[in-house]
PDB file of C-alpha atoms and ligand atoms in Angstrom:
ATOM      1  CA  MET A   1     -29.546 -31.184 -51.415  1.00  0.00           C
ATOM      2  CA  THR A   2     -29.154 -32.833 -48.042  1.00  0.00           C
ATOM      3  CA  TYR A   3     -32.177 -32.951 -45.842  1.00  0.00           C
ATOM      4  CA  ALA A   4     -32.417 -33.177 -42.084  1.00  0.00           C
ATOM      5  CA  VAL A   5     -35.926 -34.605 -42.329  1.00  0.00           C
ATOM      6  CA  GLU A   6     -37.719 -36.481 -45.114  1.00  0.00           C
ATOM      7  CA  VAL A   7     -41.351 -37.411 -44.592  1.00  0.00           C
ATOM      8  CA  HIS A   8     -42.901 -39.536 -47.336  1.00  0.00           C
ATOM      9  CA  GLU A   9     -46.644 -40.225 -47.556  1.00  0.00           C
ATOM     10  CA  VAL A  10     -47.114 -40.849 -43.866  1.00  0.00           C
ATOM     11  CA  HIS A  11     -50.416 -42.021 -42.436  1.00  0.00           C
ATOM     12  CA  LYS A  12     -51.275 -42.271 -38.759  1.00  0.00           C
ATOM     13  CA  ARG A  13     -54.652 -43.115 -37.265  1.00  0.00           C
ATOM     14  CA  PHE A  14     -55.750 -43.004 -33.646  1.00  0.00           C
ATOM     15  CA  GLY A  15     -58.896 -45.121 -33.805  1.00  0.00           C
ATOM     16  CA  LYS A  16     -61.315 -43.110 -35.946  1.00  0.00           C
ATOM     17  CA  VAL A  17     -59.097 -40.023 -36.037  1.00  0.00           C
ATOM     18  CA  HIS A  18     -56.950 -39.883 -39.157  1.00  0.00           C
ATOM     19  CA  ALA A  19     -54.255 -37.610 -37.709  1.00  0.00           C
ATOM     20  CA  LEU A  20     -51.742 -37.758 -40.596  1.00  0.00           C
ATOM     21  CA  ARG A  21     -53.184 -38.269 -44.083  1.00  0.00           C
ATOM     22  CA  GLY A  22     -50.430 -39.149 -46.511  1.00  0.00           C
ATOM     23  CA  LEU A  23     -48.296 -36.223 -45.439  1.00  0.00           C
ATOM     24  CA  SER A  24     -45.004 -35.580 -47.261  1.00  0.00           C
ATOM     25  CA  LEU A  25     -42.393 -32.885 -46.684  1.00  0.00           C
ATOM     26  CA  ASN A  26     -38.630 -32.387 -46.719  1.00  0.00           C
ATOM     27  CA  ILE A  27     -36.693 -30.084 -44.441  1.00  0.00           C
ATOM     28  CA  GLU A  28     -33.272 -28.779 -45.470  1.00  0.00           C
ATOM     29  CA  ARG A  29     -30.420 -28.755 -42.997  1.00  0.00           C
ATOM     30  CA  GLY A  30     -29.542 -25.605 -41.093  1.00  0.00           C
ATOM     31  CA  ILE A  31     -32.868 -23.825 -41.454  1.00  0.00           C
ATOM     32  CA  THR A  32     -35.779 -23.052 -39.158  1.00  0.00           C
ATOM     33  CA  TYR A  33     -38.874 -24.778 -40.481  1.00  0.00           C
ATOM     34  CA  GLY A  34     -42.222 -23.680 -39.090  1.00  0.00           C
ATOM     35  CA  LEU A  35     -45.081 -26.181 -38.875  1.00  0.00           C
ATOM     36  CA  LEU A  36     -48.143 -23.966 -38.781  1.00  0.00           C
ATOM     37  CA  GLY A  37     -51.696 -24.976 -38.251  1.00  0.00           C
ATOM     38  CA  PRO A  38     -54.648 -24.853 -35.873  1.00  0.00           C
ATOM     39  CA  ASN A  39     -55.063 -27.088 -32.826  1.00  0.00           C
ATOM     40  CA  GLY A  40     -55.691 -30.654 -33.898  1.00  0.00           C
ATOM     41  CA  ALA A  41     -53.958 -30.200 -37.278  1.00  0.00           C
ATOM     42  CA  GLY A  42     -51.477 -32.984 -36.532  1.00  0.00           C
ATOM     43  CA  LYS A  43     -48.347 -30.977 -35.640  1.00  0.00           C
ATOM     44  CA  THR A  44     -47.500 -32.838 -32.425  1.00  0.00           C
ATOM     45  CA  THR A  45     -48.258 -36.190 -34.047  1.00  0.00           C
ATOM     46  CA  LEU A  46     -45.906 -35.326 -36.916  1.00  0.00           C
ATOM     47  CA  ILE A  47     -43.124 -34.222 -34.550  1.00  0.00           C
ATOM     48  CA  ARG A  48     -43.472 -37.398 -32.455  1.00  0.00           C
ATOM     49  CA  ALA A  49     -43.413 -39.486 -35.632  1.00  0.00           C
ATOM     50  CA  ILE A  50     -40.273 -37.709 -36.885  1.00  0.00           C
ATOM     51  CA  MET A  51     -38.641 -38.289 -33.484  1.00  0.00           C
ATOM     52  CA  GLY A  52     -39.445 -41.994 -33.749  1.00  0.00           C
ATOM     53  CA  LEU A  53     -41.585 -41.869 -30.612  1.00  0.00           C
ATOM     54  CA  LEU A  54     -44.705 -42.853 -32.515  1.00  0.00           C
ATOM     55  CA  LYS A  55     -45.073 -45.689 -34.995  1.00  0.00           C
ATOM     56  CA  VAL A  56     -46.759 -44.599 -38.205  1.00  0.00           C
ATOM     57  CA  ASP A  57     -49.249 -46.831 -40.029  1.00  0.00           C
ATOM     58  CA  SER A  58     -47.636 -46.412 -43.441  1.00  0.00           C
ATOM     59  CA  GLY A  59     -45.153 -44.245 -45.297  1.00  0.00           C
ATOM     60  CA  GLN A  60     -41.563 -43.528 -44.395  1.00  0.00           C
ATOM     61  CA  ILE A  61     -39.689 -40.996 -42.278  1.00  0.00           C
ATOM     62  CA  LYS A  62     -35.964 -40.310 -42.445  1.00  0.00           C
ATOM     63  CA  LEU A  63     -34.189 -38.217 -39.854  1.00  0.00           C
ATOM     64  CA  LEU A  64     -30.531 -37.398 -40.586  1.00  0.00           C
ATOM     65  CA  ASP A  65     -30.623 -39.986 -43.388  1.00  0.00           C
ATOM     66  CA  GLN A  66     -31.787 -42.809 -41.119  1.00  0.00           C
ATOM     67  CA  VAL A  67     -35.177 -44.471 -41.369  1.00  0.00           C
ATOM     68  CA  MET A  68     -37.076 -43.862 -38.140  1.00  0.00           C
ATOM     69  CA  PRO A  69     -37.547 -45.143 -35.526  1.00  0.00           C
ATOM     70  CA  ASN A  70     -33.812 -45.433 -34.913  1.00  0.00           C
ATOM     71  CA  LYS A  71     -32.357 -45.200 -31.396  1.00  0.00           C
ATOM     72  CA  PRO A  72     -28.806 -43.958 -32.238  1.00  0.00           C
ATOM     73  CA  VAL A  73     -30.254 -41.024 -34.204  1.00  0.00           C
ATOM     74  CA  MET A  74     -32.288 -39.906 -31.218  1.00  0.00           C
ATOM     75  CA  ALA A  75     -29.052 -38.978 -29.423  1.00  0.00           C
ATOM     76  CA  ARG A  76     -28.411 -36.450 -32.220  1.00  0.00           C
ATOM     77  CA  VAL A  77     -31.802 -34.803 -31.843  1.00  0.00           C
ATOM     78  CA  GLY A  78     -33.342 -32.528 -29.231  1.00  0.00           C
ATOM     79  CA  TYR A  79     -37.030 -32.341 -28.396  1.00  0.00           C
ATOM     80  CA  MET A  80     -38.877 -29.710 -26.419  1.00  0.00           C
ATOM     81  CA  THR A  81     -42.362 -31.040 -25.738  1.00  0.00           C
ATOM     82  CA  GLN A  82     -45.522 -28.947 -25.924  1.00  0.00           C
ATOM     83  CA  SER A  83     -46.172 -29.144 -22.176  1.00  0.00           C
ATOM     84  CA  VAL A  84     -43.403 -28.622 -19.636  1.00  0.00           C
ATOM     85  CA  ALA A  85     -41.829 -31.989 -18.801  1.00  0.00           C
ATOM     86  CA  LEU A  86     -39.418 -31.159 -15.982  1.00  0.00           C
ATOM     87  CA  TYR A  87     -38.851 -32.593 -12.515  1.00  0.00           C
ATOM     88  CA  GLU A  88     -40.231 -29.868 -10.271  1.00  0.00           C
ATOM     89  CA  ASP A  89     -38.291 -30.905  -7.168  1.00  0.00           C
ATOM     90  CA  LEU A  90     -34.965 -31.005  -8.977  1.00  0.00           C
ATOM     91  CA  THR A  91     -32.921 -27.893  -9.656  1.00  0.00           C
ATOM     92  CA  VAL A  92     -32.394 -26.409 -13.101  1.00  0.00           C
ATOM     93  CA  TYR A  93     -28.910 -27.936 -13.151  1.00  0.00           C
ATOM     94  CA  GLN A  94     -30.197 -31.369 -12.136  1.00  0.00           C
ATOM     95  CA  ASN A  95     -32.914 -31.318 -14.778  1.00  0.00           C
ATOM     96  CA  VAL A  96     -30.469 -30.419 -17.535  1.00  0.00           C
ATOM     97  CA  GLN A  97     -28.061 -33.048 -16.170  1.00  0.00           C
ATOM     98  CA  PHE A  98     -30.816 -35.650 -16.323  1.00  0.00           C
ATOM     99  CA  PHE A  99     -31.447 -34.933 -20.017  1.00  0.00           C
ATOM    100  CA  ALA A 100     -27.702 -34.961 -20.698  1.00  0.00           C
ATOM    101  CA  THR A 101     -27.439 -38.410 -19.115  1.00  0.00           C
ATOM    102  CA  MET A 102     -30.458 -39.670 -21.045  1.00  0.00           C
ATOM    103  CA  ALA A 103     -28.787 -38.531 -24.271  1.00  0.00           C
ATOM    104  CA  GLY A 104     -25.690 -40.518 -23.328  1.00  0.00           C
ATOM    105  CA  LEU A 105     -23.478 -37.498 -22.750  1.00  0.00           C
ATOM    106  CA  ASN A 106     -20.430 -38.267 -20.640  1.00  0.00           C
ATOM    107  CA  ASN A 107     -17.467 -36.248 -21.958  1.00  0.00           C
ATOM    108  CA  HIS A 108     -17.326 -32.670 -20.714  1.00  0.00           C
ATOM    109  CA  THR A 109     -20.796 -33.084 -19.275  1.00  0.00           C
ATOM    110  CA  ARG A 110     -20.494 -30.410 -16.635  1.00  0.00           C
ATOM    111  CA  GLN A 111     -19.295 -27.832 -19.149  1.00  0.00           C
ATOM    112  CA  ALA A 112     -22.092 -28.750 -21.558  1.00  0.00           C
ATOM    113  CA  ILE A 113     -24.710 -28.390 -18.808  1.00  0.00           C
ATOM    114  CA  GLU A 114     -23.378 -25.009 -17.741  1.00  0.00           C
ATOM    115  CA  GLU A 115     -23.244 -23.794 -21.330  1.00  0.00           C
ATOM    116  CA  ALA A 116     -26.812 -24.871 -22.039  1.00  0.00           C
ATOM    117  CA  ILE A 117     -28.005 -23.096 -18.888  1.00  0.00           C
ATOM    118  CA  ALA A 118     -26.044 -19.971 -19.823  1.00  0.00           C
ATOM    119  CA  LEU A 119     -27.487 -20.042 -23.349  1.00  0.00           C
ATOM    120  CA  VAL A 120     -31.005 -19.659 -21.956  1.00  0.00           C
ATOM    121  CA  ASP A 121     -29.825 -17.099 -19.430  1.00  0.00           C
ATOM    122  CA  LEU A 122     -30.576 -19.151 -16.311  1.00  0.00           C
ATOM    123  CA  SER A 123     -27.104 -19.383 -14.753  1.00  0.00           C
ATOM    124  CA  ALA A 124     -28.190 -17.316 -11.750  1.00  0.00           C
ATOM    125  CA  ARG A 125     -30.990 -19.836 -11.063  1.00  0.00           C
ATOM    126  CA  ALA A 126     -29.076 -23.052 -11.779  1.00  0.00           C
ATOM    127  CA  ARG A 127     -29.413 -24.201  -8.149  1.00  0.00           C
ATOM    128  CA  SER A 128     -33.104 -23.316  -7.796  1.00  0.00           C
ATOM    129  CA  PRO A 129     -35.720 -26.067  -7.788  1.00  0.00           C
ATOM    130  CA  VAL A 130     -37.804 -25.826 -10.947  1.00  0.00           C
ATOM    131  CA  ARG A 131     -41.028 -25.370  -8.949  1.00  0.00           C
ATOM    132  CA  GLU A 132     -39.712 -21.993  -7.706  1.00  0.00           C
ATOM    133  CA  LEU A 133     -39.281 -20.654 -11.240  1.00  0.00           C
ATOM    134  CA  SER A 134     -41.735 -18.583 -13.273  1.00  0.00           C
ATOM    135  CA  GLY A 135     -43.456 -20.192 -16.273  1.00  0.00           C
ATOM    136  CA  GLY A 136     -41.107 -18.417 -18.677  1.00  0.00           C
ATOM    137  CA  MET A 137     -38.048 -19.627 -16.779  1.00  0.00           C
ATOM    138  CA  GLN A 138     -39.408 -23.167 -16.893  1.00  0.00           C
ATOM    139  CA  ARG A 139     -39.753 -22.898 -20.678  1.00  0.00           C
ATOM    140  CA  ARG A 140     -36.140 -21.698 -20.838  1.00  0.00           C
ATOM    141  CA  CYS A 141     -35.079 -24.652 -18.680  1.00  0.00           C
ATOM    142  CA  SER A 142     -36.898 -26.993 -21.091  1.00  0.00           C
ATOM    143  CA  LEU A 143     -35.004 -25.413 -23.977  1.00  0.00           C
ATOM    144  CA  ALA A 144     -31.684 -25.967 -22.147  1.00  0.00           C
ATOM    145  CA  CYS A 145     -32.666 -29.639 -21.672  1.00  0.00           C
ATOM    146  CA  ALA A 146     -33.359 -29.969 -25.396  1.00  0.00           C
ATOM    147  CA  LEU A 147     -29.999 -28.411 -26.333  1.00  0.00           C
ATOM    148  CA  VAL A 148     -27.556 -29.806 -23.759  1.00  0.00           C
ATOM    149  CA  HIS A 149     -26.267 -32.682 -25.880  1.00  0.00           C
ATOM    150  CA  ARG A 150     -25.659 -30.323 -28.818  1.00  0.00           C
ATOM    151  CA  PRO A 151     -28.178 -31.927 -31.153  1.00  0.00           C
ATOM    152  CA  GLU A 152     -27.990 -31.485 -34.921  1.00  0.00           C
ATOM    153  CA  VAL A 153     -31.757 -31.203 -35.178  1.00  0.00           C
ATOM    154  CA  VAL A 154     -34.053 -29.663 -32.564  1.00  0.00           C
ATOM    155  CA  MET A 155     -37.841 -30.066 -32.522  1.00  0.00           C
ATOM    156  CA  LEU A 156     -39.711 -27.444 -30.570  1.00  0.00           C
ATOM    157  CA  ASP A 157     -43.411 -28.053 -30.122  1.00  0.00           C
ATOM    158  CA  GLU A 158     -45.146 -24.703 -29.588  1.00  0.00           C
ATOM    159  CA  PRO A 159     -42.109 -23.310 -27.710  1.00  0.00           C
ATOM    160  CA  THR A 160     -43.507 -19.822 -27.355  1.00  0.00           C
ATOM    161  CA  VAL A 161     -46.999 -20.606 -26.093  1.00  0.00           C
ATOM    162  CA  GLY A 162     -47.548 -18.840 -22.775  1.00  0.00           C
ATOM    163  CA  VAL A 163     -44.233 -17.060 -23.107  1.00  0.00           C
ATOM    164  CA  ASP A 164     -44.071 -13.284 -22.681  1.00  0.00           C
ATOM    165  CA  PRO A 165     -43.082 -11.125 -25.672  1.00  0.00           C
ATOM    166  CA  GLN A 166     -39.602 -10.329 -24.357  1.00  0.00           C
ATOM    167  CA  LEU A 167     -38.716 -14.005 -23.838  1.00  0.00           C
ATOM    168  CA  ARG A 168     -40.229 -14.797 -27.213  1.00  0.00           C
ATOM    169  CA  VAL A 169     -37.762 -12.432 -28.867  1.00  0.00           C
ATOM    170  CA  GLN A 170     -34.940 -14.081 -26.891  1.00  0.00           C
ATOM    171  CA  PHE A 171     -36.046 -17.519 -28.046  1.00  0.00           C
ATOM    172  CA  TRP A 172     -36.028 -16.450 -31.695  1.00  0.00           C
ATOM    173  CA  ASP A 173     -32.557 -14.956 -31.221  1.00  0.00           C
ATOM    174  CA  HIS A 174     -31.384 -18.305 -29.814  1.00  0.00           C
ATOM    175  CA  PHE A 175     -32.938 -20.119 -32.759  1.00  0.00           C
ATOM    176  CA  ARG A 176     -31.181 -17.877 -35.278  1.00  0.00           C
ATOM    177  CA  ARG A 177     -27.845 -18.452 -33.551  1.00  0.00           C
ATOM    178  CA  LEU A 178     -28.411 -22.208 -33.652  1.00  0.00           C
ATOM    179  CA  ASN A 179     -29.085 -22.004 -37.403  1.00  0.00           C
ATOM    180  CA  GLU A 180     -25.806 -20.128 -37.822  1.00  0.00           C
ATOM    181  CA  GLN A 181     -24.100 -23.166 -36.248  1.00  0.00           C
ATOM    182  CA  GLY A 182     -25.746 -25.391 -38.869  1.00  0.00           C
ATOM    183  CA  ILE A 183     -28.401 -26.752 -36.509  1.00  0.00           C
ATOM    184  CA  THR A 184     -31.820 -27.476 -37.996  1.00  0.00           C
ATOM    185  CA  LEU A 185     -34.860 -26.306 -36.049  1.00  0.00           C
ATOM    186  CA  ILE A 186     -38.414 -27.472 -36.486  1.00  0.00           C
ATOM    187  CA  VAL A 187     -40.827 -25.221 -34.655  1.00  0.00           C
ATOM    188  CA  SER A 188     -44.563 -25.779 -34.452  1.00  0.00           C
ATOM    189  CA  SER A 189     -47.015 -23.000 -33.794  1.00  0.00           C
ATOM    190  CA  HIS A 190     -50.666 -22.160 -34.156  1.00  0.00           C
ATOM    191  CA  VAL A 191     -49.771 -18.456 -34.041  1.00  0.00           C
ATOM    192  CA  MET A 192     -49.162 -16.985 -37.476  1.00  0.00           C
ATOM    193  CA  ASP A 193     -47.458 -13.797 -36.338  1.00  0.00           C
ATOM    194  CA  GLU A 194     -44.263 -15.683 -35.487  1.00  0.00           C
ATOM    195  CA  ALA A 195     -44.074 -17.418 -38.804  1.00  0.00           C
ATOM    196  CA  GLU A 196     -42.108 -14.726 -40.593  1.00  0.00           C
ATOM    197  CA  ARG A 197     -39.113 -15.631 -38.469  1.00  0.00           C
ATOM    198  CA  CYS A 198     -38.951 -19.097 -40.011  1.00  0.00           C
ATOM    199  CA  THR A 199     -36.887 -19.801 -43.125  1.00  0.00           C
ATOM    200  CA  ARG A 200     -39.670 -21.969 -44.526  1.00  0.00           C
ATOM    201  CA  LEU A 201     -43.210 -22.741 -43.508  1.00  0.00           C
ATOM    202  CA  GLY A 202     -45.505 -25.671 -43.914  1.00  0.00           C
ATOM    203  CA  PHE A 203     -49.223 -25.017 -43.492  1.00  0.00           C
ATOM    204  CA  ILE A 204     -50.779 -28.104 -41.893  1.00  0.00           C
ATOM    205  CA  ARG A 205     -54.482 -28.858 -41.583  1.00  0.00           C
ATOM    206  CA  HIS A 206     -56.372 -32.136 -41.026  1.00  0.00           C
ATOM    207  CA  GLY A 207     -53.113 -34.064 -41.221  1.00  0.00           C
ATOM    208  CA  THR A 208     -52.166 -32.787 -44.659  1.00  0.00           C
ATOM    209  CA  LEU A 209     -49.705 -30.227 -45.975  1.00  0.00           C
ATOM    210  CA  LEU A 210     -51.757 -27.435 -47.523  1.00  0.00           C
ATOM    211  CA  ALA A 211     -48.876 -25.360 -48.859  1.00  0.00           C
ATOM    212  CA  GLU A 212     -45.189 -24.786 -48.303  1.00  0.00           C
ATOM    213  CA  GLY A 213     -42.627 -22.055 -48.909  1.00  0.00           C
ATOM    214  CA  SER A 214     -41.113 -18.963 -47.376  1.00  0.00           C
ATOM    215  CA  ALA A 215     -43.559 -16.513 -45.825  1.00  0.00           C
ATOM    216  CA  ALA A 216     -43.034 -14.170 -48.795  1.00  0.00           C
ATOM    217  CA  GLU A 217     -43.698 -16.951 -51.321  1.00  0.00           C
ATOM    218  CA  LEU A 218     -46.832 -18.106 -49.526  1.00  0.00           C
ATOM    219  CA  LEU A 219     -48.196 -14.567 -49.444  1.00  0.00           C
ATOM    220  CA  ALA A 220     -47.346 -13.914 -53.096  1.00  0.00           C
ATOM    221  CA  ARG A 221     -48.913 -17.156 -54.326  1.00  0.00           C
ATOM    222  CA  ALA A 222     -52.067 -16.589 -52.298  1.00  0.00           C
ATOM    223  CA  GLY A 223     -52.224 -12.895 -53.218  1.00  0.00           C
ATOM    224  CA  THR A 224     -52.900 -11.913 -49.609  1.00  0.00           C
ATOM    225  CA  SER A 225     -51.258  -9.493 -47.214  1.00  0.00           C
ATOM    226  CA  THR A 226     -51.360 -11.632 -44.060  1.00  0.00           C
ATOM    227  CA  LEU A 227     -50.455 -15.238 -43.367  1.00  0.00           C
ATOM    228  CA  GLU A 228     -53.863 -15.831 -41.736  1.00  0.00           C
ATOM    229  CA  GLU A 229     -55.548 -14.897 -45.018  1.00  0.00           C
ATOM    230  CA  ALA A 230     -53.029 -16.966 -46.951  1.00  0.00           C
ATOM    231  CA  PHE A 231     -53.772 -19.969 -44.736  1.00  0.00           C
ATOM    232  CA  LEU A 232     -57.504 -19.607 -45.397  1.00  0.00           C
ATOM    233  CA  HIS A 233     -56.828 -19.279 -49.120  1.00  0.00           C
ATOM    234  CA  TYR A 234     -54.864 -22.557 -49.225  1.00  0.00           C
ATOM    235  CA  ALA A 235     -57.358 -24.253 -46.914  1.00  0.00           C
ATOM    236  CA  GLU A 236     -60.170 -23.454 -49.392  1.00  0.00           C
ATOM    237  CA  GLN A 237     -58.152 -24.916 -52.249  1.00  0.00           C
ATOM    238  CA  GLY A 238     -57.588 -28.196 -50.393  1.00  0.00           C
ATOM    239  CA  PRO A 239     -54.424 -30.214 -49.846  1.00  0.00           C
ATOM    240  CA  GLU A 240     -51.080 -29.446 -51.512  1.00  0.00           C
ATOM    241  CA  ALA A 241     -52.152 -26.475 -53.583  1.00  0.00           C
TER     242      ALA A 241
HETATM  243  N1  ADP B   1     -52.604 -40.360 -28.457  1.00  0.00           N
HETATM  244  C1  ADP B   1     -53.704 -39.988 -29.121  1.00  0.00           C
HETATM  245  N2  ADP B   1     -54.839 -40.707 -29.050  1.00  0.00           N
HETATM  246  C2  ADP B   1     -55.936 -40.367 -29.746  1.00  0.00           C
HETATM  247  N3  ADP B   1     -56.019 -39.286 -30.550  1.00  0.00           N
HETATM  248  C3  ADP B   1     -54.920 -38.520 -30.658  1.00  0.00           C
HETATM  249  C4  ADP B   1     -53.715 -38.829 -29.956  1.00  0.00           C
HETATM  250  N4  ADP B   1     -52.792 -37.870 -30.276  1.00  0.00           N
HETATM  251  C5  ADP B   1     -53.411 -37.034 -31.122  1.00  0.00           C
HETATM  252  N5  ADP B   1     -54.681 -37.406 -31.353  1.00  0.00           N
HETATM  253  C6  ADP B   1     -55.632 -36.730 -32.272  1.00  0.00           C
HETATM  254  O1  ADP B   1     -54.958 -36.524 -33.501  1.00  0.00           O
HETATM  255  C7  ADP B   1     -55.300 -35.225 -34.030  1.00  0.00           C
HETATM  256  C8  ADP B   1     -54.029 -34.401 -34.198  1.00  0.00           C
HETATM  257  O2  ADP B   1     -53.538 -34.065 -32.898  1.00  0.00           O
HETATM  258  P1  ADP B   1     -52.173 -33.299 -32.663  1.00  0.00           P
HETATM  259  O3  ADP B   1     -51.103 -33.949 -33.472  1.00  0.00           O
HETATM  260  O4  ADP B   1     -51.968 -33.229 -31.201  1.00  0.00           O
HETATM  261  O5  ADP B   1     -52.496 -31.858 -33.271  1.00  0.00           O
HETATM  262  P2  ADP B   1     -51.781 -30.438 -33.011  1.00  0.00           P
HETATM  263  O6  ADP B   1     -50.487 -30.700 -32.333  1.00  0.00           O
HETATM  264  O7  ADP B   1     -51.637 -29.849 -34.374  1.00  0.00           O
HETATM  265  O8  ADP B   1     -52.729 -29.644 -32.166  1.00  0.00           O
HETATM  266  C9  ADP B   1     -56.312 -34.634 -33.079  1.00  0.00           C
HETATM  267  O9  ADP B   1     -57.599 -34.928 -33.554  1.00  0.00           O
HETATM  268  C10 ADP B   1     -56.022 -35.357 -31.780  1.00  0.00           C
HETATM  269  O10 ADP B   1     -57.164 -35.398 -30.973  1.00  0.00           O
HETATM  270 MG1   MG B   2     -49.731 -30.010 -30.577  1.00  0.00          MG
END
């Protein structure tokens, strides 16, 4: 088995807050892995640690077989942050170009930028300043920025928060297509109703992994009919049931 991500007994504290408490998980290549848990569970901290943007206190993280943090690996990974991080005065094209440059893209850059913009269906707005776009369009622009350098792994932190249902469906269609190309997606959410679209799920609470498996497995093991109930079941049992 080759993994895109291997997290081994990772701890991270912010002062008194123990945000990651010996968390371990492995994510296979080419799947969509859903990190599910309430606000404050540690999802963003875990994603930032996997990206190598945050130094952990102990434990080890490997991304694409390299121990993180590791600068060269970051060029092979895309990251869509939880809050929109775009330059409002720049156009869609210029924003995507900026991310392409940051990722060190120089061959066929223009084609890659146009393809990323087309993928999120923003070609007609490529020359519009980001501040003139709707919230949903800005999310799509962020996704184009995360994909422009054709990363092997893409981390999407709550990509569908504040996104209307139609765009949400479009996003999940994009994600499935990326999986078909062998790209690994890690998607965090605090909304359980999207979880069924993920290949595998990890339930996260208080910086620990409560349970892991496909949606069907998690439901069967918990003996519940909804993922919300399953989450509560595993939460009552404590970590790594
Ligand atoms: N930079 C930080 N400084 C202090 N506390 C932080 C910082 N980042 C996260 N935390 C705390 O760590 C915990 C986990 O946060 P986070 O990873 O953002 O959770 P989630 O993304 O699941 O909502 C929370 O208690 C949060 O307040
Ligand atoms: Mg978060």
